[in-house]
Tab-separated table of N, CA and C in Angstrom:
chain	number	residue	atom	x	y	z
A	1	MET	N	8.570	-9.262	1.789
A	1	MET	CA	7.186	-8.704	2.253
A	1	MET	C	6.683	-10.205	1.876
A	2	ASN	N	6.176	-10.739	2.701
A	2	ASN	CA	5.774	-11.978	2.005
A	2	ASN	C	6.212	-12.448	0.708
A	3	GLY	N	7.569	-12.650	1.164
A	3	GLY	CA	7.988	-13.310	-0.381
A	3	GLY	C	8.000	-12.663	-1.547
A	4	VAL	N	7.999	-11.017	-1.486
A	4	VAL	CA	7.486	-10.495	-2.471
A	4	VAL	C	8.186	-8.665	-2.581
A	5	GLU	N	8.933	-8.888	-3.113
A	5	GLU	CA	8.786	-7.044	-2.873
A	5	GLU	C	8.104	-6.334	-3.227
A	6	LEU	N	8.318	-5.247	-2.511
A	6	LEU	CA	7.003	-4.143	-3.035
A	6	LEU	C	8.273	-2.546	-2.648
A	7	HIS	N	7.859	-2.197	-3.581
A	7	HIS	CA	9.206	-0.607	-3.988
A	7	HIS	C	8.040	0.268	-3.431
A	8	PHE	N	8.054	1.302	-2.236
A	8	PHE	CA	7.297	2.259	-1.649
A	8	PHE	C	8.440	3.253	-1.447
A	9	VAL	N	7.862	4.343	-1.499
A	9	VAL	CA	8.447	5.505	-1.438
A	9	VAL	C	7.841	6.878	0.032
A	10	ALA	N	8.455	6.891	0.450
A	10	ALA	CA	7.983	7.749	1.952
A	10	ALA	C	8.728	9.108	1.896
A	11	GLN	N	7.622	9.724	2.822
A	11	GLN	CA	7.997	11.257	2.980
A	11	GLN	C	7.178	11.660	3.899
A	12	GLY	N	7.649	12.322	4.735
A	12	GLY	CA	6.876	12.716	5.646
A	12	GLY	C	7.041	12.551	7.251
A	13	SER	N	6.974	12.813	8.153
A	13	SER	CA	7.063	12.285	9.586
A	13	SER	C	5.668	12.617	9.991
A	14	ALA	N	5.427	12.309	11.427
A	14	ALA	CA	3.911	12.040	12.511
A	14	ALA	C	3.271	10.616	11.892
A	15	ALA	N	1.612	10.996	11.915
A	15	ALA	CA	1.177	9.738	11.849
A	15	ALA	C	1.505	9.660	10.390
A	16	PRO	N	1.364	7.903	10.219
A	16	PRO	CA	1.589	6.975	8.909
A	16	PRO	C	0.306	7.535	8.266
A	17	LEU	N	0.620	7.845	6.886
A	17	LEU	CA	-0.503	7.309	5.959
A	17	LEU	C	0.063	6.753	4.905
A	18	VAL	N	-0.776	5.600	4.166
A	18	VAL	CA	-0.454	4.914	3.457
A	18	VAL	C	-1.383	4.968	2.169
A	19	PHE	N	-0.904	5.096	0.902
A	19	PHE	CA	-1.662	5.372	-0.445
A	19	PHE	C	-1.340	3.676	-0.659
A	20	VAL	N	-2.137	3.166	-1.215
A	20	VAL	CA	-3.304	1.763	-2.458
A	20	VAL	C	-3.377	2.128	-3.539
A	21	HIS	N	-2.867	2.080	-4.131
A	21	HIS	CA	-3.230	2.751	-5.936
A	21	HIS	C	-4.066	1.530	-6.456
A	22	GLY	N	-4.739	1.557	-7.683
A	22	GLY	CA	-5.523	1.160	-8.204
A	22	GLY	C	-5.125	0.161	-8.998
A	23	GLY	N	-5.853	-0.449	-10.135
A	23	GLY	CA	-5.701	-2.066	-10.994
A	23	GLY	C	-4.438	-1.352	-12.101
A	24	LEU	N	-4.921	-0.575	-12.421
A	24	LEU	CA	-3.621	-0.577	-13.253
A	24	LEU	C	-2.523	-0.099	-13.004
A	25	ASP	N	-2.160	1.206	-12.123
A	25	ASP	CA	-1.580	2.311	-11.598
A	25	ASP	C	-0.378	1.529	-10.815
A	26	ASP	N	0.385	2.605	-10.082
A	26	ASP	CA	1.450	1.828	-9.463
A	26	ASP	C	2.025	3.438	-8.539
A	27	TYR	N	3.060	3.797	-7.711
A	27	TYR	CA	2.957	4.443	-6.738
A	27	TYR	C	2.752	5.264	-7.336
A	28	ARG	N	3.487	5.736	-8.384
A	28	ARG	CA	4.375	6.595	-9.157
A	28	ARG	C	2.726	7.716	-9.567
A	29	MET	N	1.452	7.141	-9.289
A	29	MET	CA	0.121	7.593	-9.101
A	29	MET	C	-0.096	8.896	-8.060
A	30	TRP	N	0.206	8.589	-7.122
A	30	TRP	CA	0.284	9.709	-6.213
A	30	TRP	C	1.388	10.800	-5.688
A	31	GLY	N	2.121	11.042	-6.925
A	31	GLY	CA	3.481	11.624	-7.209
A	31	GLY	C	3.000	13.138	-6.421
A	32	GLU	N	1.524	13.575	-6.981
A	32	GLU	CA	1.332	15.246	-6.329
A	32	GLU	C	0.616	14.758	-5.329
A	33	GLU	N	0.325	14.245	-4.429
A	33	GLU	CA	-0.230	14.741	-3.491
A	33	GLU	C	0.810	13.848	-2.469
A	34	MET	N	1.972	13.456	-2.597
A	34	MET	CA	3.100	12.867	-1.492
A	34	MET	C	3.246	14.110	-0.937
A	35	ALA	N	3.986	15.592	-1.609
A	35	ALA	CA	4.411	16.788	-0.732
A	35	ALA	C	3.041	17.526	-0.021
A	36	PRO	N	1.533	17.703	-0.288
A	36	PRO	CA	1.039	18.183	0.209
A	36	PRO	C	0.294	17.429	1.781
A	37	PHE	N	0.649	16.205	1.703
A	37	PHE	CA	0.003	15.225	3.008
A	37	PHE	C	1.248	15.002	3.451
A	38	SER	N	2.155	14.830	3.329
A	38	SER	CA	3.642	15.094	3.499
A	38	SER	C	3.902	15.942	5.088
A	39	ARG	N	3.434	16.966	4.845
A	39	ARG	CA	3.292	18.464	5.895
A	39	ARG	C	2.598	17.917	7.373
A	40	HIS	N	1.499	16.744	7.047
A	40	HIS	CA	0.896	16.352	8.365
A	40	HIS	C	1.339	14.613	8.423
A	41	TYR	N	1.548	14.340	7.588
A	41	TYR	CA	1.818	12.683	7.597
A	41	TYR	C	3.012	12.439	7.347
A	42	LYS	N	3.334	11.220	8.040
A	42	LYS	CA	4.425	10.528	7.344
A	42	LYS	C	3.996	9.130	5.950
A	43	VAL	N	4.061	10.062	4.600
A	43	VAL	CA	3.373	9.773	3.534
A	43	VAL	C	4.406	7.809	3.246
A	44	ILE	N	3.240	7.206	2.865
A	44	ILE	CA	3.939	6.201	2.446
A	44	ILE	C	2.850	5.302	0.776
A	45	ALA	N	3.560	5.646	-0.216
A	45	ALA	CA	3.024	5.421	-1.600
A	45	ALA	C	3.459	4.076	-2.087
A	46	TYR	N	3.454	2.985	-2.050
A	46	TYR	CA	3.878	1.526	-2.459
A	46	TYR	C	3.218	1.306	-3.565
A	47	SER	N	4.013	0.099	-4.134
A	47	SER	CA	3.134	-0.532	-5.530
A	47	SER	C	3.017	-1.789	-4.607
A	48	ARG	N	1.313	-2.210	-5.420
A	48	ARG	CA	1.269	-3.898	-5.380
A	48	ARG	C	1.697	-4.444	-6.167
A	49	ARG	N	2.019	-6.262	-5.523
A	49	ARG	CA	2.784	-6.847	-5.849
A	49	ARG	C	3.608	-7.307	-7.078
A	50	TYR	N	2.134	-6.738	-8.490
A	50	TYR	CA	2.130	-7.135	-9.575
A	50	TYR	C	2.592	-6.030	-10.419
A	51	ASN	N	2.722	-4.813	-9.961
A	51	ASN	CA	2.719	-3.306	-10.740
A	51	ASN	C	3.896	-2.960	-10.349
A	52	PHE	N	4.139	-2.448	-11.268
A	52	PHE	CA	5.301	-1.323	-11.842
A	52	PHE	C	6.028	-1.045	-10.224
A	53	PRO	N	7.513	-0.988	-10.621
A	53	PRO	CA	8.579	-1.659	-10.398
A	53	PRO	C	8.578	-3.375	-10.334
A	54	ASN	N	8.047	-3.551	-9.239
A	54	ASN	CA	8.151	-4.909	-8.959
A	54	ASN	C	8.405	-6.094	-9.664
A	55	HIS	N	8.993	-7.117	-9.141
A	55	HIS	CA	9.074	-7.850	-10.752
A	55	HIS	C	8.864	-9.000	-9.828
A	56	ASN	N	7.804	-9.956	-9.573
A	56	ASN	CA	6.975	-10.428	-8.661
A	56	ASN	C	6.264	-11.930	-9.575
A	57	PHE	N	7.085	-12.380	-10.464
A	57	PHE	CA	6.127	-13.248	-11.458
A	57	PHE	C	6.471	-14.734	-11.412
A	58	PRO	N	6.437	-16.023	-11.420
A	58	PRO	CA	4.970	-15.630	-12.308
A	58	PRO	C	3.643	-15.154	-10.952
A	59	CYS	N	2.542	-14.965	-11.706
A	59	CYS	CA	1.751	-14.586	-10.415
A	59	CYS	C	0.636	-15.531	-10.026
A	60	VAL	N	0.687	-15.863	-8.385
A	60	VAL	CA	-0.111	-16.439	-7.941
A	60	VAL	C	-1.491	-17.263	-8.331
A	61	PRO	N	-1.602	-18.062	-8.418
A	61	PRO	CA	-3.053	-18.915	-8.861
A	61	PRO	C	-4.227	-18.177	-7.727
A	62	ASP	N	-4.227	-18.046	-7.359
A	62	ASP	CA	-5.326	-17.446	-5.776
A	62	ASP	C	-5.032	-15.696	-5.246
A	63	TYR	N	-4.472	-15.238	-6.093
A	63	TYR	CA	-4.272	-14.017	-5.936
A	63	TYR	C	-5.861	-12.880	-5.629
A	64	SER	N	-5.711	-11.926	-5.127
A	64	SER	CA	-6.858	-11.363	-5.283
A	64	SER	C	-6.519	-10.231	-4.179
A	65	ALA	N	-7.476	-9.723	-3.833
A	65	ALA	CA	-6.917	-8.224	-2.692
A	65	ALA	C	-6.547	-8.747	-1.687
A	66	ALA	N	-7.229	-9.784	-1.307
A	66	ALA	CA	-7.218	-10.870	0.009
A	66	ALA	C	-5.687	-10.803	0.109
A	67	VAL	N	-4.882	-11.136	-0.741
A	67	VAL	CA	-3.832	-10.705	-0.875
A	67	VAL	C	-2.608	-9.853	-1.096
A	68	ASP	N	-3.286	-8.514	-1.860
A	68	ASP	CA	-2.901	-7.612	-0.863
A	68	ASP	C	-3.054	-6.332	-0.161
A	69	ALA	N	-3.742	-7.251	0.737
A	69	ALA	CA	-4.357	-6.762	2.047
A	69	ALA	C	-2.874	-7.499	2.657
A	70	GLU	N	-2.677	-8.078	2.628
A	70	GLU	CA	-2.251	-8.895	3.558
A	70	GLU	C	0.016	-8.180	2.863
A	71	ASP	N	-0.422	-8.563	2.090
A	71	ASP	CA	0.762	-7.643	1.449
A	71	ASP	C	1.276	-6.632	2.275
A	72	LEU	N	0.059	-5.554	2.166
A	72	LEU	CA	-0.110	-4.577	2.797
A	72	LEU	C	-0.364	-4.456	4.485
A	73	ALA	N	-0.188	-5.524	5.364
A	73	ALA	CA	-0.235	-5.891	6.935
A	73	ALA	C	1.428	-5.802	6.812
A	74	ALA	N	1.893	-6.754	5.942
A	74	ALA	CA	3.232	-6.676	5.627
A	74	ALA	C	4.216	-5.888	5.785
A	75	LEU	N	3.784	-5.232	4.935
A	75	LEU	CA	4.627	-3.857	5.017
A	75	LEU	C	4.640	-2.944	5.895
A	76	ILE	N	3.148	-2.866	6.744
A	76	ILE	CA	3.334	-2.081	8.258
A	76	ILE	C	3.790	-2.341	8.928
A	77	MET	N	3.932	-3.730	8.853
A	77	MET	CA	4.512	-4.471	9.668
A	77	MET	C	6.052	-3.959	10.034
A	78	ARG	N	6.514	-4.301	8.435
A	78	ARG	CA	8.326	-4.160	8.031
A	78	ARG	C	8.394	-3.151	8.504
A	79	LEU	N	7.440	-1.545	8.308
A	79	LEU	CA	8.215	-0.364	8.579
A	79	LEU	C	7.588	0.317	9.941
A	80	LYS	N	7.309	-1.278	10.810
A	80	LYS	CA	6.680	-0.529	12.382
A	80	LYS	C	5.916	1.142	11.822
A	81	LEU	N	5.347	0.890	11.219
A	81	LEU	CA	3.697	1.893	11.430
A	81	LEU	C	3.226	1.847	12.088
A	82	GLY	N	2.682	0.529	12.526
A	82	GLY	CA	1.793	1.024	13.483
A	82	GLY	C	0.337	0.727	12.938
A	83	PRO	N	-0.648	1.776	13.433
A	83	PRO	CA	-1.887	1.839	13.015
A	83	PRO	C	-1.789	2.986	11.590
A	84	VAL	N	-2.580	2.964	11.010
A	84	VAL	CA	-1.900	3.712	9.851
A	84	VAL	C	-3.822	4.278	9.320
A	85	HIS	N	-3.215	5.632	8.634
A	85	HIS	CA	-4.548	6.103	7.912
A	85	HIS	C	-4.095	5.859	6.533
A	86	VAL	N	-5.470	5.160	5.835
A	86	VAL	CA	-5.127	4.282	4.061
A	86	VAL	C	-6.150	5.849	2.955
A	87	VAL	N	-5.206	5.995	2.340
A	87	VAL	CA	-5.824	6.489	1.361
A	87	VAL	C	-6.102	5.343	-0.574
A	88	ALA	N	-7.151	4.869	-0.736
A	88	ALA	CA	-6.725	4.317	-1.502
A	88	ALA	C	-8.063	4.561	-2.915
A	89	HIS	N	-7.772	3.821	-4.094
A	89	HIS	CA	-8.178	4.372	-5.131
A	89	HIS	C	-9.088	3.483	-6.244
A	90	SER	N	-9.939	2.997	-6.306
A	90	SER	CA	-10.285	1.687	-7.183
A	90	SER	C	-9.921	0.375	-6.272
A	91	TYR	N	-9.405	-0.014	-7.397
A	91	TYR	CA	-9.333	-2.064	-6.765
A	91	TYR	C	-8.598	-1.898	-5.424
A	92	GLY	N	-7.561	-0.159	-4.913
A	92	GLY	CA	-6.719	-0.714	-4.297
A	92	GLY	C	-8.215	-0.155	-2.611
A	93	GLY	N	-9.049	0.507	-3.047
A	93	GLY	CA	-9.758	0.574	-1.801
A	93	GLY	C	-10.265	-0.852	-1.394
A	94	TYR	N	-10.230	-1.737	-2.649
A	94	TYR	CA	-10.559	-3.411	-2.182
A	94	TYR	C	-9.932	-3.736	-0.949
A	95	ALA	N	-8.903	-3.563	-1.357
A	95	ALA	CA	-7.632	-4.385	-0.642
A	95	ALA	C	-7.345	-3.795	0.355
A	96	ALA	N	-7.776	-2.318	0.237
A	96	ALA	CA	-7.722	-1.391	2.164
A	96	ALA	C	-8.550	-2.441	3.097
A	97	LEU	N	-9.799	-2.239	1.828
A	97	LEU	CA	-10.974	-2.911	2.996
A	97	LEU	C	-10.964	-4.078	4.036
A	98	PHE	N	-10.368	-4.818	2.709
A	98	PHE	CA	-9.565	-6.566	2.931
A	98	PHE	C	-8.415	-6.095	4.506
A	99	LEU	N	-7.746	-5.029	4.382
A	99	LEU	CA	-7.073	-4.288	5.242
A	99	LEU	C	-7.868	-4.376	7.129
A	100	ALA	N	-8.213	-3.897	6.404
A	100	ALA	CA	-9.658	-2.882	7.880
A	100	ALA	C	-10.030	-4.270	8.460
A	101	ALA	N	-10.979	-5.525	7.844
A	101	ALA	CA	-11.413	-6.306	8.015
A	101	ALA	C	-10.302	-7.649	8.963
A	102	ARG	N	-9.467	-7.407	8.324
A	102	ARG	CA	-8.206	-9.092	8.949
A	102	ARG	C	-7.398	-8.093	9.691
A	103	HIS	N	-7.018	-6.346	9.711
A	103	HIS	CA	-6.360	-5.953	10.432
A	103	HIS	C	-6.961	-4.889	11.093
A	104	PRO	N	-7.807	-4.944	11.692
A	104	PRO	CA	-8.530	-3.565	12.181
A	104	PRO	C	-7.826	-2.960	13.441
A	105	ASP	N	-7.143	-3.160	13.999
A	105	ASP	CA	-5.616	-2.502	14.693
A	105	ASP	C	-4.841	-1.887	14.121
A	106	TRP	N	-4.680	-2.282	12.815
A	106	TRP	CA	-3.369	-1.679	11.960
A	106	TRP	C	-3.721	-0.509	10.874
A	107	SER	N	-5.282	-0.391	10.882
A	107	SER	CA	-6.026	0.228	9.810
A	107	SER	C	-6.658	1.466	10.350
A	108	ALA	N	-6.437	2.431	11.179
A	108	ALA	CA	-6.473	3.226	11.857
A	108	ALA	C	-8.205	4.195	11.610
A	109	HIS	N	-7.605	4.814	10.129
A	109	HIS	CA	-8.817	5.097	9.299
A	109	HIS	C	-8.902	5.088	7.532
A	110	LEU	N	-10.284	5.166	7.623
A	110	LEU	CA	-9.825	4.348	5.982
A	110	LEU	C	-10.561	5.838	4.759
């Protein structure tokens, strides 16, 4: 997606909910939340482009939360999720806000 690999895990069904991790974390930080939320949602936890286990190097000079938001938008499109609920932590919240501002039709609830 967007020329980079984004590892993710998915669990459950129904309305999609995407977990966006913080700065030094990766998709694994949401491990304990996956099962409870998957009872009511299709839960997707992914790793942002420079986080484990992705191998997207070297870093682009204009990397920012806006770039992460576009990666998330590409993931949403690729998985055909439509509007999503977003749960974000720390720096991931910054990316989620860019997603909501740039793609308001895809971010149902932040």
